[in-house]
Structure formats: structure tokens, C-alpha cells
XYZ file of C-alpha atoms in Angstrom:
269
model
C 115.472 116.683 103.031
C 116.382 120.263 102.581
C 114.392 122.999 104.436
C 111.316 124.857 102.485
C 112.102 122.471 99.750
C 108.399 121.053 98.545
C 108.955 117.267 97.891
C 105.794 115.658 96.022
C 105.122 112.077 96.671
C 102.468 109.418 95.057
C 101.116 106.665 96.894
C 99.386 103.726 95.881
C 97.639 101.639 97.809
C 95.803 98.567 97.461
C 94.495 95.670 99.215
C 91.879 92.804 100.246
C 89.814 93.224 103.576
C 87.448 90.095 104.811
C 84.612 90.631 107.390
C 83.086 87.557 108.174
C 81.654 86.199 104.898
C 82.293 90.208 102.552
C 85.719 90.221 101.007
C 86.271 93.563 98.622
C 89.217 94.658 96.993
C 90.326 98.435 97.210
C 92.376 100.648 95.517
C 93.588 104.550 96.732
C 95.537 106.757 95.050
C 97.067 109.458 96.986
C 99.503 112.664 96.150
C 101.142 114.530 99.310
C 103.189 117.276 99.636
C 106.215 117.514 102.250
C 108.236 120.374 103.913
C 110.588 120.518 106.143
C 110.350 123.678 107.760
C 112.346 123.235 110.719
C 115.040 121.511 112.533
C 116.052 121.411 115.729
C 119.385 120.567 117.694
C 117.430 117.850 119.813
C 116.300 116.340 116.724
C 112.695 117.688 116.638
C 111.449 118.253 113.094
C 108.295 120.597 111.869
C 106.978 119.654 108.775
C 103.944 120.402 106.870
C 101.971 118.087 104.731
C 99.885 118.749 102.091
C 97.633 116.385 100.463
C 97.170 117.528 96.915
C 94.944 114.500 95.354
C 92.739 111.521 97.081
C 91.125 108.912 94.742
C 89.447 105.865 96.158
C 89.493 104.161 93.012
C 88.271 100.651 93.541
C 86.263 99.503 96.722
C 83.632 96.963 96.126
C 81.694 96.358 99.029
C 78.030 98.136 98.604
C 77.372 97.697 102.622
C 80.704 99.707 103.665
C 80.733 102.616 100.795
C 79.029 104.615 103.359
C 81.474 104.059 105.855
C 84.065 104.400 103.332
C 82.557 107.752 102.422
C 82.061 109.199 106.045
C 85.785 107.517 107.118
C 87.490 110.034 103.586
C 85.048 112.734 104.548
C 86.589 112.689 108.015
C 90.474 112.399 107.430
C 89.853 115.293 104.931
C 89.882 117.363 107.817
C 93.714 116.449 108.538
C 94.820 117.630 104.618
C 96.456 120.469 105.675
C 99.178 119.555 108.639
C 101.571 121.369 110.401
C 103.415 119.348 112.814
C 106.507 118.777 115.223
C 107.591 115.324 115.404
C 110.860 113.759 117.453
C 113.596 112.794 116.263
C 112.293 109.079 115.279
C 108.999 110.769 113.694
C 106.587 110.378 116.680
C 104.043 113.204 117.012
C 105.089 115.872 119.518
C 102.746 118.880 119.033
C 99.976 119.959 116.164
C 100.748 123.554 115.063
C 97.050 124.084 112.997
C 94.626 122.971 115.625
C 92.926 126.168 114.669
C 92.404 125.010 111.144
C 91.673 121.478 111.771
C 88.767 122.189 113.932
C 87.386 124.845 111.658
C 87.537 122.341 108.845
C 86.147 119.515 110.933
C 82.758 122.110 111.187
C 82.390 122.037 107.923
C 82.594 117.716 107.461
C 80.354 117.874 110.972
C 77.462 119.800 108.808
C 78.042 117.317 105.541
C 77.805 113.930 107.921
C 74.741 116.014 109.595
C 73.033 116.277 106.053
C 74.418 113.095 104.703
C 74.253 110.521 107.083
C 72.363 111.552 109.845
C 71.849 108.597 111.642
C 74.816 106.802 110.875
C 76.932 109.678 112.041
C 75.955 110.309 115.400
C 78.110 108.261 117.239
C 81.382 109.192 115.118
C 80.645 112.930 115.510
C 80.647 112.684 119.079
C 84.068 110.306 118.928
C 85.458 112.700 116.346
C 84.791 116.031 118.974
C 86.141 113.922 121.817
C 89.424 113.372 120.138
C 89.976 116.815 119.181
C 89.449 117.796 122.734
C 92.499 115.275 123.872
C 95.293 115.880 121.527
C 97.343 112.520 123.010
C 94.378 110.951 120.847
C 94.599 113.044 117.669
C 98.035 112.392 117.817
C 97.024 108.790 117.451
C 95.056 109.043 114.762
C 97.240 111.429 112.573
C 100.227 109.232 112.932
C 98.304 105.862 111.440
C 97.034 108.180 108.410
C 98.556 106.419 105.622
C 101.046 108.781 103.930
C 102.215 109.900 107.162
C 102.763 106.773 108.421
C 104.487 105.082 105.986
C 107.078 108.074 105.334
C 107.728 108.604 109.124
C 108.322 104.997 109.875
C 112.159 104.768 109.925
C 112.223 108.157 110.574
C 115.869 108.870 112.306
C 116.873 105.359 112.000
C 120.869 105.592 111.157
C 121.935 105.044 107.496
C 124.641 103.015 107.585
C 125.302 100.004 105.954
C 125.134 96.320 106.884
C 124.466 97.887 110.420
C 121.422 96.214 111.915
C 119.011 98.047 113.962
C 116.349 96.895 116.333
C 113.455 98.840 117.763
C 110.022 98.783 118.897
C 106.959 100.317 116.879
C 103.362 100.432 118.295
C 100.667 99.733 114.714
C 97.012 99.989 115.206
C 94.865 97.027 114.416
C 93.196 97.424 111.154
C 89.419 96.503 111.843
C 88.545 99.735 114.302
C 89.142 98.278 117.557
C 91.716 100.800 118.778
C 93.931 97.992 120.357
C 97.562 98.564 119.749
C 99.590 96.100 118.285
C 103.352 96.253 119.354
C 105.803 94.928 116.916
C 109.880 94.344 117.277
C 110.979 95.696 113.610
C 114.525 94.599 112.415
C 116.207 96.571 110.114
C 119.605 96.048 107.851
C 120.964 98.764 105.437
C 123.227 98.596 102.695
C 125.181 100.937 99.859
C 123.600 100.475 96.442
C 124.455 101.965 93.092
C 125.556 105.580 92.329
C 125.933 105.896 96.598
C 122.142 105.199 96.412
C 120.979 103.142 99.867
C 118.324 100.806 100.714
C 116.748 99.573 104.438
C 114.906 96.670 104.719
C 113.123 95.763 107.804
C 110.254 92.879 109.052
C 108.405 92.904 111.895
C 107.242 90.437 114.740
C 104.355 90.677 117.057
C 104.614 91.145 120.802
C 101.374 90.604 121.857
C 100.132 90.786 125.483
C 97.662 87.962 127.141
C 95.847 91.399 127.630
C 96.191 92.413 124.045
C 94.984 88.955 122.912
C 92.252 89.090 124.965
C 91.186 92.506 123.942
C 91.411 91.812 119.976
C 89.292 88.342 120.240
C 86.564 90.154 122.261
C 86.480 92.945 119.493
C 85.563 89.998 116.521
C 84.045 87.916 118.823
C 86.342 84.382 118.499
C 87.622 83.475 121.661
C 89.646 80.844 120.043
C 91.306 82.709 117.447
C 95.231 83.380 117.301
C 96.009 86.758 116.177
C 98.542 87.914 113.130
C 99.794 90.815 111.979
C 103.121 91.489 110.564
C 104.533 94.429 108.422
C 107.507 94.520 106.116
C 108.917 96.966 104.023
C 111.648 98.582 102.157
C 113.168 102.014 101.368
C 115.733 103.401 99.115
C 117.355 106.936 99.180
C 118.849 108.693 96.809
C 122.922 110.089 97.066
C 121.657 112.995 98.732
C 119.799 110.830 101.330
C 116.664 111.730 100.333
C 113.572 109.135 100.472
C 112.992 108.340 97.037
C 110.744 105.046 97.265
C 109.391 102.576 99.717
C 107.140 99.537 99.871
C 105.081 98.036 102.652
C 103.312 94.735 102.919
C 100.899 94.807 105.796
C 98.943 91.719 106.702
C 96.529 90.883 109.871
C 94.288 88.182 110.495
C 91.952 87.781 113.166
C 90.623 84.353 112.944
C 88.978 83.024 109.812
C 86.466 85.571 109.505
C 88.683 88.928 109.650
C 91.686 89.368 107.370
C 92.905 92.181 105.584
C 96.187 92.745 102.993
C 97.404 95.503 101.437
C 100.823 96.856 99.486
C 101.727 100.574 100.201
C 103.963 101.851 97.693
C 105.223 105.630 98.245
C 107.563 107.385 94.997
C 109.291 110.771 94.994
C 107.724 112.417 91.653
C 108.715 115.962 91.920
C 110.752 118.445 93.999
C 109.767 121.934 94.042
């Protein structure tokens, strides 16, 4: 990525969540903006991130389009970002706390007026976690478009070299338990010096984790699943020009969700 440059990416997103006996489809279309502003010898980065378009386009479940609503009307405050991440794309600092928290008093008054009942609990989690920034680094990283293009972040580009790490994912049913995966990853050289990485994941799950994730649906018998795998491809210049996830978790019979992230480089500016 070269610095100031403005690189444009669409997402697409879509997906099946079950919750006990409601199983809806969704569909989001998303348009982000990336810059690399700065980068340091240690491998720090500072970026800032844009999002230019949201659409929730499909989402058929009557009993969560509130939710839906209030969970949009809350991540709206993060459109604007200006952040330092590490050299494997981890969250180090927030640069636009400032901003943030002036735009979150603007979604506070709008949940206020909207949903006033509904919302009292999540304004009060909402002005907790902007208080502790370890959590709002939490939730900013699991955002979707940040997420999926930091994920292999500083991960060598070499080819037929296999690389194994550890990634931490957050279970996708609101729980807050963290779900620590091994991810293996091969890379090879593709046409016109283009490159792909592929990588799959496996669960490491504590007795403490398990515990924790069967209380939170209720099934003390239940096995947990999750696993993600994906793919990238860069361009000659080493740029990200696509990638694909496939994310899929189960919690018993009663709580599964899929979905398919796909992420495309559509204009550079």
C-alpha cells in the first residue's frame, strides 16, 4: 500500500443466523476507504478508514430489525477511524477519540428518541467502553471491514512457505467470549507475479471457554464450533486486491450462524 494513496474497497456480506427456532437470511453491502498514512521502523502502521456506503439489504427477521437498527446506528459512530495498529494489524492506539465520542452523542440522543426502553442497557455498555479503550479496541477490531482486511496483516509473502499463528475471533451471538483459533497459512506465486494466501483455522477452546459459551445459550450438553477460512490475492505490486472468508459457528442445535465475506479493490485514488 503506498502512503496517502486512497484505496476503495466493496464488501459483501451475506449469511444465515439461527436462534432457537428464527432462522433469517442477511445481506450487507459495504464501501470503505483506506489510507496509509504512516509507517513506522517497528512496524506500526496509522491508517484511516473511511466508510463511504452501508446497506443492510436483506435481513428477515421482524423480532431483531430493532436490534439490527440500534446495532448499525451504533457502529456508525466508528465511520470515521484513525488508528495505529502493530505490525500484524492489532489495535495499538485510537487517534479520533475526540470525534468518536462526539458522534456517539449524537446516536445516544437517536436511541434516546427511538428506542427508549430497549436502549438503556446498551447506552450504558456503549459509555463504559468508551471510557476503557482496551475494550473499544475490541470492538473496532471485530467490525467487519476492518477485520477481514487486517487479518493477515504482516504475515510474510512468500511462496509455498507455511505460516502458523494464533488469532483470538469473537463469538458471533453477543456473549463476548473469545474464541482462540490456530490459523494455517500457505502462499504461492500466481499469474503476472500476482500471489495468493490461503489459510483455515482450528479451535482451541478452553474447559473454561466451553463452559462460558454453553452457559451463554443455555445447553450444557452442547459441543461448540466455529471455524474460519479464507483466501487473499495481491496484485504485482503487493497490494490486497481480493479476499474471501467463510465463517461458521454453531452452538448446539438451536444457535448457528454462516456467512461469506467477500472484500474487492474497486478504485485507487
Amino acid at each position: 500500500m503506498v502512503l496517502n494513496k486512497k484505496y476503495v474497497y466493496q464488501q459483501n456480506i451475506e449469511g444465515t443466523t439461527k436462534a432457537v427456532e428464527v432462522e433469517s437470511k442477511f445481506k450487507i453491502k459495504i464501501k470503505t476507504e483506506i489510507t496509509l498514512l504512516e509507517q513506522k521502523n517497528n512496524g506500526d502502521r496509522r491508517y484511516f478508514i473511511k466508510e463511504l456506503e452501508y446497506e443492510l439489504i436483506q435481513y428477515e427477521d421482524a423480532i431483531l430489525t430493532a436490534i439490527t437498527e440500534m446495532t448499525n446506528k451504533i457502529c456508525s459512530i466508528y465511520k470515521e477511524l484513525d488508528i495505529t495498529v502493530n505490525r500484524f494489524g492489532n489495535i495499538e492506539k485510537i487517534n479520533n477519540i475526540y470525534h468518536i465520542n462526539k458522534e456517539w452523542e449524537k446516536v445516544k440522543e437517536w436511541l434516546i428518541n427511538t428506542h427508549p426502553l430497549e436502549s438503556y442497557k446498551i447506552i450504558r455498555g456503549i459509555e463504559f467502553e468508551l471510557k476503557e479503550e482496551k475494550f473499544m479496541f475490541k470492538n473496532i477490531q471485530y467490525i467487519h471491514f476492518i477485520h477481514q482486511y487486517f487479518f493477515l496483516l504482516g504475515r510474510a509473502l512468500e511462496p509455498n512457505l507455511h505460516t502458523i499463528f494464533k488469532k483470538n475471533e469473537m463469538d458471533q451471538f453477543g456473549s463476548g467470549v473469545i474464541i482462540p483459533l490456530k490459523i494455517t497459512s500457505i502462499g504461492k506465486n500466481t499469474e503476472n507475479n500476482n500471489y495468493e494466501k490461503v489459510f483455515h483455522s482450528e479451535m482451541e477452546l478452553s474447559p473454561e471457554t466451553i463452559k462460558r459459551l454453553k452457559e451463554s445459550v443455555n445447553d450444557k450438553s452442547m459441543q461448540p464450533t466455529f471455524f474460519l477460512n479464507g483466501k487473499y490475492y495481491y496484485n504485482d505490486k503487493r497490494e490486497l486486491d481480493y479476499s474471501g472468508f467463510s465463517l461458521k459457528e454453531e452452538l448446539g442445535k438451536n444457535y448457528s450462524t454462516h456467512s461469506y465475506l467477500e472484500m474487492k479493490l474497486i478504485e485507487i485514488i
